[in-house]
């Protein structure tokens, strides 16, 4: 025995009989096809929920994806480095992110009592590193990035690599003298991401998105369209506008009818579910109804969000406006306390001053509109600004966009799509340099200035799973050649026949000598059908077969195509070289 | 501005002016030279104690070390994969390692209440993976390995990368049908390690060592001799025997004089410090004295370790014999309780039976020897087995070897050396397969059998630091070419002169086109002396200089040599190609 056999195998080659984590015939059925195929094909295996082993085949694919990302990041001027995985908690406290991100972080205390968090993102770590140096405007811009394990204390993991608790992320951070310089880099990273995903055979849409606990003013997700994607976004037909539902804007275009003020009236209307029913009952157009939703923040503040009844509230937009990390619907008790009524009858007439009112701009210029009366079972109609309630100094956009709404351009309609977020780019601005000490550089005049920042992430495992989502058929994975575990899947049939066996091994060595990556299915006991099924499941781009029937030739078939051809050795290597060099 | 300049740089090249983490003129002085040079040269930077950033230069070196290890592991039949970083605590409980390793592990609880430990080593994880598959004798042997972050909750970190709390380790695990097959792999890994360290220009000694909390019966450290090494080992002149002080054996060769039994006697002897003073006072040879040391285990058991007075007790050997994870000297209270005397007068006469006696084989065959009398200020002389105390059924080796002692071969003397442990290989045997359920395979007869295991580690960061320890001079690091951040350090002097600048940039591009890794010091403001000092500190193998004085040629100097020569372009590329291809 011993680990070496008469056939040497190096990094580029593998004997299927020796492959660790060979394909498994049956696994518990997964709803997500990439989870199914990657586990069945022997690419990954789950440890605990949301934490995966990468098996030899999965390692190779992941490594190739990493190399493509690295290549493009280096070309774009990035420099690879790496931070420790355990970040001192004190740094997260410095930016208050221990609170804003708290549910996704896990605290860890070492035996000396030092507190750490396993890194989710690493903005503080990079700022903390840079402030150890005396940097000047000549050192800027800087774009530094790492591939490293990231941790998210997700409440629910999804099947496979799409939403996990541990994963490799490429995270880059850029530092600039000012916004103008940053904007060039934002475009540079945008273009770089487009190139990266194109090289990975993924078509992406850059979608405006919410920045979550990362901070900053704006950001874009790179989404791959998919039915199973968790990102719902709205896009115009020409793609000129694309935004995640969390942040999507639309043209509200509410007619401001300059009606005569009618007398305000309290009307009974018990248990109406929905504005349509209410409007019908009150005999007013739906556009005259109003939604007033009460929320509570983490500090106990009560907020009334007010919007034209035809729209819904977007809680993410609302959170940003009020600067809250956590927002939840007010409890029935709170509603009763501040409005005096049961849930369903809130308005803003006679609300106590402790309640902060945020009004959507769909409220602007309205006349004779309805609101809850803050009295159980009652609604007030014909409310008017100036006469009945004060017009606020400022209106906001807190409306949830919906498919079919008019895009911000005022012309096109918004279309709904679902996507998998494989990357994102964030403007951070002065978010971190304002909060962290000495996040500064010396300018040309010797003055200390805060630097302007951005950050840029790609989830490597999720990208891998997304490639499978987009590149598979009913038999298995159809890897793009640049990320396939091996270029060639070599099958020997009739291997009991020593003449055939010698032929296959000769070809195996020739491929090896030519530096071609090959997985050789050398099993003697497996039937042809089983070998073909394995090849289809694993999904390497080129299947080569040698058997009694192929005589002096080799059968060539591309994965994903049905046609196969018999080639001579010379023809084979010509075709392979052509494939490698294009 | 923007990140791209007129000079493109890719993965293989870098402009010094853009390099992130440039060399730092002064840093707090480090006792350890590798810590000093790696930080000063801009390779690493400390986050919190024992946790380091790897900066772009350090990343490159680490990556090259990893590629060399990977290449040799793959050649040797290993397959790369990776486990999650957070191991479920339940697995460590299954082998009881949550207790044996507890001080080096940190516990972490996620928000669902699941408990994890950040991995120190990954035996349980690999066994847990393999038992998900139905493996048979045909699948064995398996050697799977990973490069991944490991965590040790060290009480004290040392400067630089020698003893840290987070580091990348290559850890491999092998699985075998039996011991015989394992032994081949142990030799295979031994040879592979020798090759790896040779390729890294490190001379290693394979030293028998203690397995700590890893388990198993034997293991070897690969030590690089160094004054600052933490491993003290004993070796014969010809190197045929080398063992860590924790486990080193020696030829005790105690004369067994068949003397007449003399009458046993209690003698007063207060406050004698050391056996020499005692022997002198009692007027007996030192060889007649005995040391009896009392220990307590984690379960509260009291153990008396008994040895000829000329030797010292090796607590590691003792721990293994009694199967204890934690052993400490008995407190004065315990000594008093079990012996009835103050510390310093323990013997085994009249010890209560609760005390477990472990006798070193240097006690075997003695006559008329001394021991503490278990009575404050008193010693007993002329003790004899059979007459005064019972001869134990078994003697053990619990003696601490010392330089100058005779080696186990009975001929050579042991020499003391210090070394840095860069790698280790462990026989694990059935240690894990006995403790973990279903750590089995099906044999040729269809019977379920436990598999036999080994494991094999290399600390990547420590190896990197060790290379610096062995390859530096008073000016900086002298990297072996195969792990240097760049092959060429190109210096342009007089860059204000546009003719010179054009020449340097032309060469830079030629090097780039030839695929040669080059770090180009393009600073216009830096003086020649500063540029030379930077080049020496960073330590790339070839320094090329173009200045007014070099005219149409290029100055070539190898790092570590003083002589420089002027070369034409053709001569330069010939020399570089020669260097790369040998």
PDB file of N, CA and C in Angstrom, chain A residues 68-116:
ATOM      1  N   UNK A  68      -8.836  34.496  -9.928  1.00  0.00           N
ATOM      2  CA  UNK A  68      -9.409  35.443 -10.892  1.00  0.00           C
ATOM      3  C   UNK A  68      -9.703  36.779 -10.201  1.00  0.00           C
ATOM      4  N   UNK A  69     -10.264  36.707  -9.021  1.00  0.00           N
ATOM      5  CA  UNK A  69     -10.542  37.952  -8.284  1.00  0.00           C
ATOM      6  C   UNK A  69      -9.230  38.672  -7.975  1.00  0.00           C
ATOM      7  N   UNK A  70      -8.252  37.901  -7.498  1.00  0.00           N
ATOM      8  CA  UNK A  70      -6.949  38.501  -7.157  1.00  0.00           C
ATOM      9  C   UNK A  70      -6.316  39.166  -8.376  1.00  0.00           C
ATOM     10  N   UNK A  71      -6.349  38.467  -9.485  1.00  0.00           N
ATOM     11  CA  UNK A  71      -5.744  38.999 -10.705  1.00  0.00           C
ATOM     12  C   UNK A  71      -6.351  40.357 -11.050  1.00  0.00           C
ATOM     13  N   UNK A  72      -7.672  40.423 -11.011  1.00  0.00           N
ATOM     14  CA  UNK A  72      -8.333  41.680 -11.378  1.00  0.00           C
ATOM     15  C   UNK A  72      -8.119  42.760 -10.313  1.00  0.00           C
ATOM     16  N   UNK A  73      -8.106  42.370  -9.050  1.00  0.00           N
ATOM     17  CA  UNK A  73      -7.863  43.355  -7.987  1.00  0.00           C
ATOM     18  C   UNK A  73      -6.450  43.933  -8.106  1.00  0.00           C
ATOM     19  N   UNK A  74      -5.480  43.080  -8.416  1.00  0.00           N
ATOM     20  CA  UNK A  74      -4.103  43.566  -8.572  1.00  0.00           C
ATOM     21  C   UNK A  74      -3.984  44.493  -9.785  1.00  0.00           C
ATOM     22  N   UNK A  75      -4.605  44.096 -10.880  1.00  0.00           N
ATOM     23  CA  UNK A  75      -4.601  44.945 -12.073  1.00  0.00           C
ATOM     24  C   UNK A  75      -5.195  46.311 -11.786  1.00  0.00           C
ATOM     25  N   UNK A  76      -6.207  46.314 -10.922  1.00  0.00           N
ATOM     26  CA  UNK A  76      -6.896  47.568 -10.611  1.00  0.00           C
ATOM     27  C   UNK A  76      -6.137  48.389  -9.578  1.00  0.00           C
ATOM     28  N   UNK A  77      -4.990  47.884  -9.140  1.00  0.00           N
ATOM     29  CA  UNK A  77      -4.174  48.656  -8.208  1.00  0.00           C
ATOM     30  C   UNK A  77      -4.325  48.258  -6.755  1.00  0.00           C
ATOM     31  N   UNK A  78      -5.048  47.179  -6.495  1.00  0.00           N
ATOM     32  CA  UNK A  78      -5.189  46.708  -5.112  1.00  0.00           C
ATOM     33  C   UNK A  78      -3.938  45.979  -4.655  1.00  0.00           C
ATOM     34  N   UNK A  79      -3.744  45.924  -3.340  1.00  0.00           N
ATOM     35  CA  UNK A  79      -2.615  45.187  -2.780  1.00  0.00           C
ATOM     36  C   UNK A  79      -3.164  44.222  -1.741  1.00  0.00           C
ATOM     37  N   UNK A  80      -2.775  42.951  -1.898  1.00  0.00           N
ATOM     38  CA  UNK A  80      -3.302  41.938  -0.983  1.00  0.00           C
ATOM     39  C   UNK A  80      -2.535  41.901   0.335  1.00  0.00           C
ATOM     40  N   UNK A  81      -3.252  41.811   1.408  1.00  0.00           N
ATOM     41  CA  UNK A  81      -2.668  41.637   2.731  1.00  0.00           C
ATOM     42  C   UNK A  81      -3.687  40.842   3.552  1.00  0.00           C
ATOM     43  N   UNK A  82      -3.505  40.749   4.852  1.00  0.00           N
ATOM     44  CA  UNK A  82      -4.523  40.050   5.638  1.00  0.00           C
ATOM     45  C   UNK A  82      -4.488  40.532   7.084  1.00  0.00           C
ATOM     46  N   UNK A  83      -5.658  40.617   7.695  1.00  0.00           N
ATOM     47  CA  UNK A  83      -5.742  41.029   9.100  1.00  0.00           C
ATOM     48  C   UNK A  83      -5.967  39.786   9.958  1.00  0.00           C
ATOM     49  N   UNK A  84      -5.707  39.905  11.251  1.00  0.00           N
ATOM     50  CA  UNK A  84      -6.101  38.804  12.137  1.00  0.00           C
ATOM     51  C   UNK A  84      -7.609  38.549  12.041  1.00  0.00           C
ATOM     52  N   UNK A  85      -8.025  37.351  12.348  1.00  0.00           N
ATOM     53  CA  UNK A  85      -9.445  36.991  12.320  1.00  0.00           C
ATOM     54  C   UNK A  85     -10.167  37.536  13.546  1.00  0.00           C
ATOM     55  N   UNK A  86      -9.497  37.522  14.684  1.00  0.00           N
ATOM     56  CA  UNK A  86     -10.129  38.044  15.899  1.00  0.00           C
ATOM     57  C   UNK A  86      -9.812  39.524  16.042  1.00  0.00           C
ATOM     58  N   UNK A  87     -10.853  40.328  15.940  1.00  0.00           N
ATOM     59  CA  UNK A  87     -10.703  41.773  16.062  1.00  0.00           C
ATOM     60  C   UNK A  87     -10.911  42.173  17.516  1.00  0.00           C
ATOM     61  N   UNK A  88     -10.086  43.061  18.045  1.00  0.00           N
ATOM     62  CA  UNK A  88     -10.346  43.517  19.414  1.00  0.00           C
ATOM     63  C   UNK A  88     -11.709  44.215  19.482  1.00  0.00           C
ATOM     64  N   UNK A  89     -12.514  43.842  20.445  1.00  0.00           N
ATOM     65  CA  UNK A  89     -13.849  44.421  20.594  1.00  0.00           C
ATOM     66  C   UNK A  89     -13.770  45.942  20.706  1.00  0.00           C
ATOM     67  N   UNK A  90     -12.699  46.437  21.334  1.00  0.00           N
ATOM     68  CA  UNK A  90     -12.566  47.885  21.558  1.00  0.00           C
ATOM     69  C   UNK A  90     -12.659  48.670  20.245  1.00  0.00           C
ATOM     70  N   UNK A  91     -12.177  48.077  19.148  1.00  0.00           N
ATOM     71  CA  UNK A  91     -12.247  48.781  17.866  1.00  0.00           C
ATOM     72  C   UNK A  91     -13.690  48.906  17.387  1.00  0.00           C
ATOM     73  N   UNK A  92     -14.459  47.855  17.579  1.00  0.00           N
ATOM     74  CA  UNK A  92     -15.869  47.900  17.168  1.00  0.00           C
ATOM     75  C   UNK A  92     -16.656  48.850  18.076  1.00  0.00           C
ATOM     76  N   UNK A  93     -16.186  48.975  19.294  1.00  0.00           N
ATOM     77  CA  UNK A  93     -16.838  49.927  20.200  1.00  0.00           C
ATOM     78  C   UNK A  93     -16.532  51.357  19.777  1.00  0.00           C
ATOM     79  N   UNK A  94     -15.325  51.550  19.216  1.00  0.00           N
ATOM     80  CA  UNK A  94     -14.913  52.895  18.804  1.00  0.00           C
ATOM     81  C   UNK A  94     -15.860  53.459  17.742  1.00  0.00           C
ATOM     82  N   UNK A  95     -16.416  52.588  16.905  1.00  0.00           N
ATOM     83  CA  UNK A  95     -17.338  53.053  15.867  1.00  0.00           C
ATOM     84  C   UNK A  95     -18.786  52.741  16.205  1.00  0.00           C
ATOM     85  N   UNK A  96     -18.996  52.180  17.389  1.00  0.00           N
ATOM     86  CA  UNK A  96     -20.356  51.836  17.810  1.00  0.00           C
ATOM     87  C   UNK A  96     -20.934  50.655  17.033  1.00  0.00           C
ATOM     88  N   UNK A  97     -20.103  50.014  16.223  1.00  0.00           N
ATOM     89  CA  UNK A  97     -20.632  48.896  15.435  1.00  0.00           C
ATOM     90  C   UNK A  97     -20.877  47.660  16.297  1.00  0.00           C
ATOM     91  N   UNK A  98     -20.305  47.641  17.515  1.00  0.00           N
ATOM     92  CA  UNK A  98     -20.651  46.524  18.405  1.00  0.00           C
ATOM     93  C   UNK A  98     -22.154  46.532  18.654  1.00  0.00           C
ATOM     94  N   UNK A  99     -22.769  47.733  18.552  1.00  0.00           N
ATOM     95  CA  UNK A  99     -24.222  47.817  18.740  1.00  0.00           C
ATOM     96  C   UNK A  99     -24.969  47.664  17.418  1.00  0.00           C
ATOM     97  N   UNK A 100     -24.517  48.379  16.377  1.00  0.00           N
ATOM     98  CA  UNK A 100     -25.285  48.344  15.130  1.00  0.00           C
ATOM     99  C   UNK A 100     -25.248  46.966  14.485  1.00  0.00           C
ATOM    100  N   UNK A 101     -24.158  46.225  14.713  1.00  0.00           N
ATOM    101  CA  UNK A 101     -24.042  44.903  14.071  1.00  0.00           C
ATOM    102  C   UNK A 101     -24.248  43.782  15.062  1.00  0.00           C
ATOM    103  N   UNK A 102     -24.739  44.093  16.248  1.00  0.00           N
ATOM    104  CA  UNK A 102     -24.579  43.142  17.349  1.00  0.00           C
ATOM    105  C   UNK A 102     -25.146  41.754  17.105  1.00  0.00           C
ATOM    106  N   UNK A 103     -26.233  41.688  16.369  1.00  0.00           N
ATOM    107  CA  UNK A 103     -26.818  40.366  16.201  1.00  0.00           C
ATOM    108  C   UNK A 103     -25.995  39.464  15.299  1.00  0.00           C
ATOM    109  N   UNK A 104     -25.151  40.059  14.492  1.00  0.00           N
ATOM    110  CA  UNK A 104     -24.371  39.205  13.596  1.00  0.00           C
ATOM    111  C   UNK A 104     -22.988  38.901  14.149  1.00  0.00           C
ATOM    112  N   UNK A 105     -22.661  39.453  15.313  1.00  0.00           N
ATOM    113  CA  UNK A 105     -21.341  39.256  15.887  1.00  0.00           C
ATOM    114  C   UNK A 105     -21.405  38.317  17.083  1.00  0.00           C
ATOM    115  N   UNK A 106     -20.313  37.628  17.296  1.00  0.00           N
ATOM    116  CA  UNK A 106     -20.218  36.759  18.456  1.00  0.00           C
ATOM    117  C   UNK A 106     -19.063  37.259  19.308  1.00  0.00           C
ATOM    118  N   UNK A 107     -19.266  37.341  20.582  1.00  0.00           N
ATOM    119  CA  UNK A 107     -18.213  37.825  21.468  1.00  0.00           C
ATOM    120  C   UNK A 107     -17.405  36.652  21.994  1.00  0.00           C
ATOM    121  N   UNK A 108     -16.140  36.895  22.208  1.00  0.00           N
ATOM    122  CA  UNK A 108     -15.233  35.852  22.634  1.00  0.00           C
ATOM    123  C   UNK A 108     -14.238  36.473  23.622  1.00  0.00           C
ATOM    124  N   UNK A 109     -14.026  35.821  24.731  1.00  0.00           N
ATOM    125  CA  UNK A 109     -13.116  36.346  25.748  1.00  0.00           C
ATOM    126  C   UNK A 109     -11.991  35.351  25.951  1.00  0.00           C
ATOM    127  N   UNK A 110     -10.730  35.799  25.844  1.00  0.00           N
ATOM    128  CA  UNK A 110      -9.637  34.840  26.036  1.00  0.00           C
ATOM    129  C   UNK A 110      -9.326  34.709  27.522  1.00  0.00           C
ATOM    130  N   UNK A 111      -8.377  33.851  27.849  1.00  0.00           N
ATOM    131  CA  UNK A 111      -8.198  33.560  29.279  1.00  0.00           C
ATOM    132  C   UNK A 111      -7.507  34.683  30.033  1.00  0.00           C
ATOM    133  N   UNK A 112      -7.027  35.688  29.300  1.00  0.00           N
ATOM    134  CA  UNK A 112      -6.496  36.864  29.990  1.00  0.00           C
ATOM    135  C   UNK A 112      -7.597  37.915  30.165  1.00  0.00           C
ATOM    136  N   UNK A 113      -8.800  37.602  29.609  1.00  0.00           N
ATOM    137  CA  UNK A 113      -9.907  38.532  29.762  1.00  0.00           C
ATOM    138  C   UNK A 113     -10.043  39.510  28.599  1.00  0.00           C
ATOM    139  N   UNK A 114      -9.177  39.393  27.600  1.00  0.00           N
ATOM    140  CA  UNK A 114      -9.289  40.278  26.431  1.00  0.00           C
ATOM    141  C   UNK A 114     -10.494  39.864  25.597  1.00  0.00           C
ATOM    142  N   UNK A 115     -11.240  40.869  25.105  1.00  0.00           N
ATOM    143  CA  UNK A 115     -12.463  40.574  24.350  1.00  0.00           C
ATOM    144  C   UNK A 115     -12.258  40.778  22.852  1.00  0.00           C
ATOM    145  N   UNK A 116     -12.785  39.850  22.087  1.00  0.00           N
ATOM    146  CA  UNK A 116     -12.645  39.872  20.641  1.00  0.00           C
ATOM    147  C   UNK A 116     -13.971  39.575  19.961  1.00  0.00           C
TER     148      UNK A 116
END
